[in-house]
Structure formats: structure tokens, C-alpha cells
Amino acid sequence: MKWIIGAFLHETNNFSVVPTGLEAFRAQTFKTGPEIIQWARGTRTTVGGFIDAIEGRGDLIIPTLAAAATPSGLVTREAYDIIADTILKGISRHPDADGILLDLHGAMMAEGIEDGEGHLLEKIREVYNPNRPVVVVLDLHSHVTRKMLTHATLLIGYQTYPHTDTYERGVEAVRLIARIAAGEITPVYAVEQPPILPPCSTCNTQSGLYQSLWKEALRPQRPAAILSTSLFAGFPHADHPDAGFTVLSYATDSASAKNETDHLSEILNRRRSEFLYTPTPIDEAVSRAIACPQKPVIISDMSDNPGGGSANDSVEILKELLKRGQTDAAVATIYDPQTVEAATAAGVGNPIEARLGAKTDSLHGRPLDIKAVVENLADGRFQYKGPMTRGAWGNMGPTAVLNIDGIRAIVTSERIQARDPEMFRVCGEEPAAVGILVLKSAVHFRAAFENIAKEILIADGPGLTACDLTRLPYQRIRRPMFPID
Ligand SMILES: [Zn+2]
């Protein structure tokens, strides 16, 4: 059999002033045709899962395009159209394909297109046989829309946050699409979208309510009629009418799908207050980190997490560490291409003076005037080696390690979430040997850093991805929405 594959991922934070153009995709992932297979084979990504499972069946892969960018503001219409058209052209050239497998995010917005994934799926149905299956793997932070449900045969969400099961969901998608194409099953769905929009920090699936929900959803005695269950948290840092939680079950009959969705929704509604969370003010987080007898301590700068579309350039925690005279600390990462240019011009071992950070907007604190020594320079390319997307490549862009009164700041030319120790190692730093690590990541860092951290603190700094959602000027989400109202 023959399966078309494609990937188009962007988590759009439409509060961000940073537009997402084609160059943002080219900086991270932009692969066409057979390049996709070379790029993803052997990686723990969704597309890596598609490839292994399709080849394992002895089937043929028809690759179209794989594109992904760091979360940021609206995708430009030009970038959206170029990527979507390439996927659509790839599909129209193979009308005889048995099905389409897509790796999408589920919270993408483009200029003039509010539902990036729904719009793409609708267009796909215009060029592809409506009776053949289209199975989509989505991020756990997806806003699931009617268009997506209507035009996809099956939507499968990640089951973990940190997202360590992307590969498994890719494999599962192939297994299910093959059964659908063979006429063995015809999935029907039931969906509930309660007005709950939890902050990212409490959606960790390793503990708390989300862990219990998943345990129940995947219980061994789950009815055999259930084909797939997804518990989408939604993406809270976007002003979108479909923002919020989605409980989605597919089954071989509608009564089973409905019973399962109702059962899980009841638990979610009854226990939703467990999603409430109060992070620690910066000064208190730094005091607690200093006082901790065992190191390293991780301070998550969750409010400035580029993995949720923040500016990635707040230096507020760095300022506090400097104020306390700390010298055994590192901050990853600070997006500031101008400072990287200055450091590159100065060269390794030389001093520079710079105005560091807070250049994107006024929502991520104020810049910091520094006198630093350029400790290292790197091209910023690294391979993820932690449990999340292992084997895939990431790109910090040209990167400088600055030593500011002893504290090392990893300053980058691309926005990228600090979720893998390799981001330190390619710059010549060993994170396990640093006393206090400040990471711009809300939850994903846990996958690869939790085993070295003696303590983890979540700091409440300024930024677009703050835990306190009441700081965001929502206009279009459903109201009342828990926990905002
Ligand atoms: Zn996510």
C-alpha cells in the first residue's frame, strides 16, 4: 500500500508581535520530498514513527513536505500558502494513495486563517478522495475545531507532556490508518469541550490531575470498542474561540465513544481546580535556589518560554542572580542576535559591553547593560539526545556564551526552548556541573533535566507565557473560562 506523509507544525501565540515567516521554518525544519525520510528516519519524532511503521509493513512512503518553526506570532500568509500548497500538490500527484498521515500541531493561526489545521484539512478534502482516510497526529496543546473533526478521519493527540511519545503516536497512526483503509474499522467520535484552559505548568502528565486522567483513559479494562482517546489541554497563550480542553474518543460505535468521553469529562470537570497553580516570585525562587544545599537547582523561567511563543529575551532572573553575587549559574537561552554579532566580532576570550535582552517588546522586562567576556562561540546546531524528539536536530543559530561576572549566559540568534542538555554541551558547558540553571522552558525541560536536578523551582517572571493567564488581554475565547474567570 502507499501512504502520503506530511508535517506542518506551528503553535501560534497571537499575543506575540513576532510574525512567523518562511525563514522561521527554514531555521528549524523545512524538508521536501525524500529529504524528509533522511531527516526523520531513526528519530523519536512523529514522522520517525510514520516511517518505521510504514516500512515495517513493507508499504511505500510518499513524502510531501515537513515544516516546523518555534512558536511565535501569526504565520505569515505567504509562508502558510507556500507550505500548504506544497503539501496539497504532493497529494494531488498521488490520487491512488491509500491514505494520508499528517503530523500537525493543532494550534496554528495564519494571517487571515484562524484555524490553520482545519483550513489545510478542508483543502486536502478538495483534492483527495473523500472516502480515503486522513489520520492526523496532533500536539497535546491543540485547539480542536469542528473543521479538523469533520475533515480528518481520526485525530490522535500526544499522551505526554513533556511530549516524549511523539514517535509512538506516529506508529499508532499508521496502525489505525491501515485498519481503516482495509475496511476493518470505521471510527466514529464523541467530543466534549468544557470551558477549561489550564496553564501549561500544571499539565505535566507525570503527576497530578493530568496523570490521573491519562491513567483512566488508558486503563486496561477500557472497552474494546474504543480505538483512540485524546485529552487535549488546549494552548492557553492564544486568543482563539476554540481555545480550551478537548476530550475526544473514537470508537467502533457512537455509544461507546460517547460513554468514554462523558466518563473522562466528568472526572475532568469534578477535579478541574487541581489545575490551579501559583508560581514563585523571582526573588524568592533565587533565594530558595541559593539556599538549596544540593546542586544543580533548576529555575524554570516559564513566563518567557519560547516553546509557547514568548520573546525568549527576558533577563530578569539573570539580574536577580547578579544582584546576589552568584557566580555558579547559567542561563539558557537569551535571544539577542545583536549581542551575538558583537561577541562574534570581539572573539573568544575578549571583553564586550552590550545591552542584553528585552529587545522584542515591552512585556519581557527591561534590558541589562553588561560587561562580559566572550567565553565561547558556536554555530548553534545540536542534536536532541534527551527523551523528547531524540535524534532530531535543533538550531539556536550563531550562539555566544558570555561570562557575566561568573554567570554564563547562552545568547542565541534563534528563539528556541531550552529543553535538552545538548544545547549547553555544543557551547562547551556541562549543565550537570552548574549550580543554578535557569531554563526558558515550562515543562519540556523535565524530560531531559529532571534526572540531574536536585530541586526545580518555577519562577513567575514577566512574559507572554506566564502561568497567571489573567495577565493576557483575551478578546475572543469563550467566557466564562476556567481558571481565568
Ligand atoms: Zn505541546
Coordinates of C-alpha atoms and ligand atoms in Angstrom, one line a residue:
M1 CA 0.0 0.0 0.0
K2 CA 1.0 3.7 -0.4
W3 CA 0.8 6.4 2.2
I4 CA 1.3 10.1 1.8
I5 CA 3.0 11.8 4.7
G6 CA 3.5 15.4 5.6
A7 CA 4.2 17.7 8.6
F8 CA 3.3 21.3 9.2
L9 CA 3.7 22.4 12.8
H10 CA 3.4 25.8 14.5
E11 CA 2.0 26.7 17.8
T12 CA 0.8 30.3 17.3
N13 CA 0.8 32.7 20.2
N14 CA -1.2 35.5 18.6
F15 CA -0.3 37.9 21.5
S16 CA 3.2 37.8 20.2
V17 CA 4.4 40.7 17.9
V18 CA 6.9 38.4 16.1
P19 CA 5.5 37.2 12.8
T20 CA 6.3 33.7 11.6
G21 CA 7.7 33.8 8.1
L22 CA 9.2 31.2 5.9
E23 CA 12.7 31.9 7.4
A24 CA 11.4 30.8 10.8
F25 CA 10.5 27.4 9.3
R26 CA 13.8 27.2 7.4
A27 CA 15.7 27.9 10.6
Q28 CA 14.3 24.8 12.3
T29 CA 12.6 22.3 9.9
F30 CA 11.9 22.6 6.2
K31 CA 12.4 19.4 4.3
T32 CA 10.8 18.4 1.0
G33 CA 10.3 15.0 -0.7
P34 CA 12.8 12.3 0.1
E35 CA 14.8 14.7 2.3
I36 CA 12.0 14.1 4.9
I37 CA 12.9 10.4 5.2
Q38 CA 16.6 11.1 5.5
W39 CA 15.9 13.8 8.2
A40 CA 13.3 11.8 10.3
R41 CA 14.4 8.2 10.0
G42 CA 15.7 6.9 13.3
T43 CA 14.4 9.9 15.3
R44 CA 11.9 9.8 18.1
T45 CA 9.5 12.1 16.2
T46 CA 6.0 11.5 14.9
V47 CA 7.4 11.4 11.3
G48 CA 10.1 9.0 12.5
G49 CA 7.2 6.8 13.8
F50 CA 5.4 7.1 10.5
I51 CA 8.5 6.0 8.6
D52 CA 9.3 3.0 10.8
A53 CA 5.7 1.7 10.9
I54 CA 5.1 2.1 7.1
E55 CA 8.4 0.5 6.2
G56 CA 7.7 -2.2 8.8
R57 CA 4.6 -3.1 6.9
G58 CA 6.5 -3.2 3.6
D59 CA 4.5 -0.3 2.3
L60 CA 5.5 2.7 0.3
I61 CA 6.0 6.3 1.6
I62 CA 5.1 9.3 -0.5
P63 CA 6.8 12.2 1.3
T64 CA 5.5 15.8 0.6
L65 CA 6.8 18.4 3.0
A66 CA 7.9 18.6 6.7
A67 CA 8.0 22.1 8.2
A68 CA 8.1 23.2 11.8
A69 CA 9.0 26.5 13.5
T70 CA 9.5 27.7 17.0
P71 CA 6.2 29.0 18.5
S72 CA 5.7 32.7 17.8
G73 CA 3.1 35.1 16.4
L74 CA 0.8 34.6 13.4
V75 CA 2.2 32.6 10.5
T76 CA 2.5 34.9 7.5
R77 CA 0.1 34.2 4.7
E78 CA 3.0 33.8 2.3
A79 CA 4.6 31.0 4.5
Y80 CA 1.3 29.3 5.2
D81 CA 0.3 29.2 1.5
I82 CA 3.8 28.0 0.3
I83 CA 3.8 25.2 2.8
A84 CA 0.2 24.2 2.4
D85 CA 0.4 24.3 -1.4
T86 CA 3.4 22.1 -1.4
I87 CA 1.6 19.5 0.7
L88 CA -1.5 19.8 -1.5
K89 CA 0.4 19.5 -4.7
G90 CA 2.2 16.4 -3.3
I91 CA -1.2 14.9 -2.5
S92 CA -2.8 15.7 -5.9
R93 CA 0.0 13.9 -7.7
H94 CA -0.9 10.7 -5.9
P95 CA -4.7 10.2 -6.1
D96 CA -4.2 6.5 -5.8
A97 CA -2.6 6.7 -2.4
D98 CA -4.3 4.6 0.2
G99 CA -4.3 7.3 2.8
I100 CA -2.7 10.4 4.2
L101 CA -0.8 10.7 7.5
L102 CA -0.1 14.2 8.9
D103 CA 1.9 15.5 11.7
L104 CA 0.3 18.8 12.7
H105 CA 0.3 20.9 15.8
G106 CA -3.4 21.9 16.2
A107 CA -2.9 25.5 17.4
M108 CA -1.7 27.2 14.2
M109 CA -3.1 30.5 13.1
A110 CA -2.0 32.3 10.0
E111 CA -2.8 35.8 8.7
G112 CA -6.5 35.6 7.6
I113 CA -6.7 31.9 8.7
E114 CA -7.8 31.3 12.2
D115 CA -7.8 27.5 12.1
G116 CA -4.6 26.6 10.3
E117 CA -5.0 22.9 10.5
G118 CA -8.8 22.9 9.8
H119 CA -8.2 25.0 6.7
L120 CA -5.5 22.7 5.5
L121 CA -7.6 19.6 6.0
E122 CA -10.5 21.2 4.2
K123 CA -8.3 21.9 1.2
I124 CA -7.0 18.4 1.3
R125 CA -10.5 17.0 1.0
E126 CA -11.0 19.2 -2.1
V127 CA -8.1 17.4 -3.9
Y128 CA -8.2 13.9 -2.4
N129 CA -10.7 11.1 -2.5
P130 CA -13.2 11.9 0.4
N131 CA -13.6 8.2 1.0
R132 CA -10.0 7.5 1.8
P133 CA -8.6 8.1 5.3
V134 CA -6.7 11.1 6.6
V135 CA -5.2 10.5 10.0
V136 CA -3.6 13.3 11.9
V137 CA -1.3 13.3 14.9
L138 CA -1.7 16.5 17.0
D139 CA 0.1 18.1 19.9
L140 CA -1.4 17.9 23.3
H141 CA -1.7 21.7 23.2
S142 CA -4.2 21.7 20.3
H143 CA -7.4 23.7 19.9
V144 CA -9.6 21.1 18.3
T145 CA -12.0 22.6 15.9
R146 CA -15.1 21.4 14.0
K147 CA -13.3 21.7 10.7
M148 CA -10.5 19.4 12.0
L149 CA -13.0 16.8 13.3
T150 CA -15.0 17.0 10.1
H151 CA -12.2 16.6 7.6
A152 CA -9.9 14.2 9.4
T153 CA -10.9 10.6 9.7
L154 CA -9.1 10.4 13.0
L155 CA -7.2 12.8 15.2
I156 CA -4.7 11.4 17.7
G157 CA -3.2 13.6 20.4
Y158 CA 0.1 13.1 22.3
Q159 CA -0.4 11.4 25.6
T160 CA 2.5 13.0 27.4
Y161 CA 3.8 16.4 28.5
P162 CA 6.8 16.6 28.2
H163 CA 6.0 15.2 24.7
T164 CA 8.0 12.0 24.9
D165 CA 5.5 9.8 22.9
T166 CA 5.5 11.6 19.6
Y167 CA 7.2 8.5 17.9
E168 CA 4.6 6.1 19.4
R169 CA 1.7 8.3 18.2
G170 CA 3.2 8.2 14.7
V171 CA 3.3 4.4 14.9
E172 CA -0.2 4.2 16.2
A173 CA -1.5 6.5 13.4
V174 CA -0.1 4.0 10.8
R175 CA -1.6 1.0 12.6
L176 CA -5.0 2.7 12.7
I177 CA -5.0 4.1 9.1
A178 CA -4.1 0.7 7.8
R179 CA -7.1 -0.8 9.6
I180 CA -9.4 1.9 8.3
A181 CA -8.1 1.6 4.7
A182 CA -8.6 -2.2 4.9
G183 CA -12.3 -1.6 5.9
E184 CA -11.7 -3.3 9.3
I185 CA -12.9 -0.3 11.3
T186 CA -14.9 2.9 10.7
P187 CA -14.1 5.2 13.6
V188 CA -16.9 7.4 15.0
Y189 CA -16.1 10.1 17.5
A190 CA -17.6 11.8 20.6
V191 CA -16.2 15.1 21.8
E192 CA -16.6 17.3 24.8
Q193 CA -15.0 20.8 25.1
P194 CA -15.6 22.1 28.6
P195 CA -14.5 25.7 29.2
I196 CA -11.3 24.8 31.0
L197 CA -8.0 26.2 29.8
P198 CA -5.3 25.1 32.2
P199 CA -1.9 26.9 32.5
C200 CA 0.9 24.8 31.0
S201 CA 2.8 24.3 34.3
T202 CA 0.0 22.1 35.7
C203 CA -0.4 20.0 32.5
N204 CA 2.6 17.9 33.3
T205 CA 1.5 14.3 32.7
Q206 CA 4.0 12.9 35.2
S207 CA 1.9 13.9 38.2
G208 CA -1.4 15.4 39.3
L209 CA -4.8 15.5 37.6
Y210 CA -3.4 15.1 34.1
Q211 CA -1.6 11.9 35.0
S212 CA -4.8 10.5 36.7
L213 CA -6.8 11.4 33.6
W214 CA -4.5 9.6 31.3
K215 CA -4.3 6.6 33.7
E216 CA -8.1 6.4 33.5
A217 CA -8.2 6.9 29.7
L218 CA -5.7 4.1 29.1
R219 CA -7.0 1.7 31.8
P220 CA -6.6 -1.9 30.9
Q221 CA -10.3 -2.6 31.2
R222 CA -11.2 0.2 28.8
P223 CA -14.0 -1.1 26.5
A224 CA -12.6 -2.9 23.4
A225 CA -14.7 -0.7 21.1
I226 CA -12.5 2.4 22.0
L227 CA -10.0 2.9 19.2
S228 CA -8.3 6.1 20.4
T229 CA -8.7 8.6 23.2
S230 CA -7.1 12.1 23.3
L231 CA -7.1 14.6 26.1
F232 CA -6.0 17.9 24.6
A233 CA -5.2 20.6 27.1
G234 CA -5.5 23.4 24.5
F235 CA -2.9 26.1 24.1
P236 CA -3.6 28.8 26.7
H237 CA -1.4 31.6 25.2
A238 CA -3.6 32.2 22.2
D239 CA -6.7 34.2 21.8
H240 CA -8.8 31.7 19.8
P241 CA -12.5 31.0 20.0
D242 CA -11.9 27.2 20.2
A243 CA -9.2 27.5 23.0
G244 CA -9.7 25.1 25.8
F245 CA -9.7 21.5 26.8
T246 CA -10.9 18.8 24.4
V247 CA -11.9 15.2 25.4
L248 CA -12.1 13.2 22.2
S249 CA -12.8 9.5 21.9
Y250 CA -13.1 7.4 18.7
A251 CA -14.8 4.1 18.8
T252 CA -16.3 1.5 16.6
D253 CA -19.8 2.7 17.7
S254 CA -21.1 6.0 18.7
A255 CA -22.5 4.9 22.1
S256 CA -19.1 3.6 23.2
A257 CA -17.4 6.8 22.1
K258 CA -19.9 8.9 24.0
N259 CA -19.7 6.9 27.2
E260 CA -16.0 7.2 27.2
T261 CA -15.9 10.9 26.5
D262 CA -18.6 11.5 29.2
H263 CA -16.8 9.4 31.7
L264 CA -13.4 11.3 31.3
S265 CA -15.1 14.7 31.1
E266 CA -16.9 14.0 34.4
I267 CA -13.5 13.4 36.1
L268 CA -12.0 16.5 34.5
N269 CA -14.9 18.8 35.5
R270 CA -15.1 17.4 39.0
R271 CA -11.3 17.9 39.7
R272 CA -10.6 20.9 37.5
S273 CA -9.4 23.0 40.5
E274 CA -6.3 20.8 40.7
F275 CA -5.1 22.7 37.6
L276 CA -4.7 25.9 39.7
Y277 CA -1.1 26.8 40.4
T278 CA 0.9 29.7 41.8
P279 CA 4.5 30.1 40.7
T280 CA 7.2 31.6 42.9
P281 CA 8.2 35.3 42.6
I282 CA 11.7 35.7 41.1
D283 CA 13.4 37.0 44.2
E284 CA 12.0 34.1 46.3
A285 CA 12.9 31.5 43.6
V286 CA 16.5 32.8 43.5
S287 CA 16.7 32.8 47.4
R288 CA 15.5 29.2 47.5
A289 CA 17.9 28.1 44.8
I290 CA 20.8 29.7 46.6
A291 CA 19.7 28.1 49.9
C292 CA 19.4 24.6 48.4
P293 CA 22.3 22.5 49.7
Q294 CA 22.4 20.2 46.8
K295 CA 23.0 21.4 43.2
P296 CA 22.2 21.8 40.4
V297 CA 18.9 23.6 41.1
I298 CA 16.8 24.4 38.1
I299 CA 14.8 27.6 37.9
S300 CA 12.2 27.4 35.1
D301 CA 11.6 30.9 33.6
M302 CA 8.2 29.6 32.4
S303 CA 6.8 33.1 31.7
D304 CA 9.5 33.6 28.9
N305 CA 9.2 30.1 27.3
P306 CA 9.8 30.4 23.6
G307 CA 8.2 26.9 23.4
G308 CA 4.9 28.8 24.0
G309 CA 5.7 31.9 21.8
S310 CA 7.4 34.2 24.4
A311 CA 10.2 36.6 23.3
N312 CA 12.9 34.4 24.8
D313 CA 14.8 37.5 25.9
S314 CA 13.9 38.4 29.4
V315 CA 16.9 38.9 31.7
E316 CA 15.0 39.4 34.9
I317 CA 16.2 36.2 36.6
L318 CA 19.8 36.9 35.5
K319 CA 19.6 40.3 37.1
E320 CA 18.5 38.8 40.4
L321 CA 21.3 36.3 40.3
L322 CA 23.9 39.1 39.6
K323 CA 22.4 41.2 42.4
R324 CA 23.0 38.3 44.8
G325 CA 26.6 38.0 43.6
Q326 CA 26.1 34.4 42.3
T327 CA 28.9 33.1 40.1
D328 CA 27.9 29.4 39.7
A329 CA 24.9 29.8 37.4
A330 CA 24.0 29.6 33.7
V331 CA 21.0 30.9 31.8
A332 CA 19.8 29.2 28.6
T333 CA 18.9 30.8 26.4
I334 CA 18.7 34.5 25.7
Y335 CA 17.6 35.5 22.2
D336 CA 19.7 38.5 21.2
P337 CA 21.3 38.3 17.7
Q338 CA 22.8 41.8 18.0
T339 CA 24.8 40.8 21.1
V340 CA 25.8 37.5 19.4
E341 CA 27.2 39.7 16.5
A342 CA 29.1 41.9 18.9
A343 CA 30.5 38.8 20.7
T344 CA 31.5 37.2 17.4
A345 CA 33.3 40.4 16.3
A346 CA 35.1 40.6 19.6
G347 CA 36.2 36.9 19.5
V348 CA 36.6 34.3 22.2
G349 CA 38.5 35.4 25.3
N350 CA 37.8 39.1 24.7
P351 CA 35.6 41.6 26.6
I352 CA 32.4 43.1 25.3
E353 CA 29.9 45.7 26.5
A354 CA 26.4 45.2 25.5
R355 CA 22.8 46.0 26.2
L356 CA 21.5 42.4 26.7
G357 CA 17.9 41.2 26.1
A358 CA 14.4 42.6 26.3
K359 CA 14.6 43.9 22.7
T360 CA 11.4 42.2 21.3
D361 CA 8.7 44.1 23.2
S362 CA 8.0 45.7 26.5
L363 CA 6.4 42.6 28.0
H364 CA 9.6 40.7 28.9
G365 CA 11.2 43.1 31.4
R366 CA 14.0 45.6 30.7
P367 CA 17.4 45.1 29.1
L368 CA 20.6 44.7 31.2
D369 CA 23.8 46.7 30.4
I370 CA 26.6 44.2 30.8
K371 CA 30.4 44.0 30.7
A372 CA 31.2 40.4 29.8
V373 CA 33.9 38.1 28.4
V374 CA 33.1 36.0 25.4
E375 CA 33.7 32.5 26.7
N376 CA 32.8 30.6 23.6
L377 CA 31.2 30.8 20.2
A378 CA 29.2 28.1 18.4
D379 CA 27.2 27.6 15.3
G380 CA 24.2 26.6 17.5
R381 CA 23.3 23.4 15.7
F382 CA 22.7 20.5 18.0
Q383 CA 21.1 17.1 18.1
Y384 CA 18.4 16.3 20.7
K385 CA 19.6 13.4 22.9
G386 CA 17.0 13.5 25.6
P387 CA 13.8 11.5 25.6
M388 CA 11.9 14.2 23.6
T389 CA 12.4 14.1 19.8
R390 CA 15.7 12.2 20.3
G391 CA 17.8 12.2 17.2
A392 CA 16.2 15.3 15.6
W393 CA 18.3 18.4 15.0
G394 CA 17.7 21.8 16.6
N395 CA 19.1 25.2 15.7
M396 CA 20.0 28.0 18.1
G397 CA 21.6 30.0 15.2
P398 CA 25.0 31.5 15.8
T399 CA 25.5 31.4 19.6
A400 CA 27.7 33.1 22.1
V401 CA 28.5 32.1 25.7
L402 CA 29.0 35.2 27.7
N403 CA 30.6 35.2 31.1
I404 CA 28.9 38.0 33.1
D405 CA 30.6 38.3 36.5
G406 CA 30.9 34.5 36.5
I407 CA 27.4 33.7 35.3
R408 CA 27.3 32.1 31.9
A409 CA 24.6 33.3 29.5
I410 CA 23.9 31.3 26.3
V411 CA 22.9 34.0 23.9
T412 CA 21.4 32.9 20.6
S413 CA 20.3 34.2 17.2
E414 CA 17.2 32.0 17.0
R415 CA 14.4 31.6 19.6
I416 CA 14.4 28.1 20.9
Q417 CA 13.2 26.4 24.1
A418 CA 16.0 25.2 26.5
R419 CA 14.8 21.6 26.8
D420 CA 17.9 19.5 26.1
P421 CA 21.4 19.4 27.8
E422 CA 23.0 19.3 24.3
M423 CA 22.2 23.0 24.0
F424 CA 24.8 23.6 26.7
R425 CA 27.2 20.9 25.5
V426 CA 27.6 22.2 22.0
C427 CA 28.7 25.5 23.6
G428 CA 31.2 23.8 25.8
E429 CA 29.2 23.9 29.0
E430 CA 28.2 20.8 31.1
P431 CA 24.8 21.6 32.8
A432 CA 25.2 18.9 35.5
A433 CA 28.3 20.8 36.8
V434 CA 26.5 24.2 37.1
G435 CA 25.0 25.2 40.5
I436 CA 21.9 27.1 39.3
L437 CA 20.5 26.5 35.8
V438 CA 17.9 29.0 34.5
L439 CA 15.9 27.4 31.7
K440 CA 13.4 29.1 29.5
S441 CA 11.0 26.2 29.4
A442 CA 7.8 25.5 31.2
V443 CA 7.6 21.7 31.4
H444 CA 9.6 20.1 28.5
F445 CA 12.9 20.6 30.3
R446 CA 11.8 18.0 32.8
A447 CA 12.2 15.2 30.2
A448 CA 16.0 15.6 30.0
F449 CA 16.9 17.7 33.0
E450 CA 14.9 16.2 35.8
N451 CA 17.4 13.4 36.5
I452 CA 20.2 15.9 37.1
A453 CA 18.1 18.5 39.1
K454 CA 18.2 18.3 42.9
E455 CA 15.4 20.8 43.0
I456 CA 13.1 22.5 40.5
L457 CA 11.6 25.9 41.0
I458 CA 9.0 27.6 38.8
A459 CA 9.6 31.4 38.7
D460 CA 7.0 34.0 38.0
G461 CA 8.7 36.5 35.7
P462 CA 7.3 38.8 33.1
G463 CA 6.4 37.3 29.7
L464 CA 3.7 36.1 27.3
T465 CA 3.7 32.6 28.7
A466 CA 3.1 33.4 32.4
C467 CA 1.2 30.9 34.5
D468 CA -1.3 33.7 35.5
L469 CA -3.5 33.8 32.4
T470 CA -5.4 36.8 33.7
R471 CA -2.5 38.9 32.5
L472 CA -3.3 38.2 28.9
P473 CA -5.8 40.6 27.1
Y474 CA -8.1 37.8 25.7
Q475 CA -10.9 39.1 23.4
R476 CA -12.1 36.0 21.7
I477 CA -12.0 33.0 24.0
R478 CA -15.3 31.6 25.3
R479 CA -16.3 33.2 28.7
P480 CA -16.5 32.3 31.4
M481 CA -13.4 30.2 31.1
F482 CA -11.8 28.3 34.0
P483 CA -9.4 29.3 35.6
I484 CA -9.3 32.8 34.1
D485 CA -12.8 33.8 35.3
Ligands
ZN1 ZN 2.8 21.0 23.1

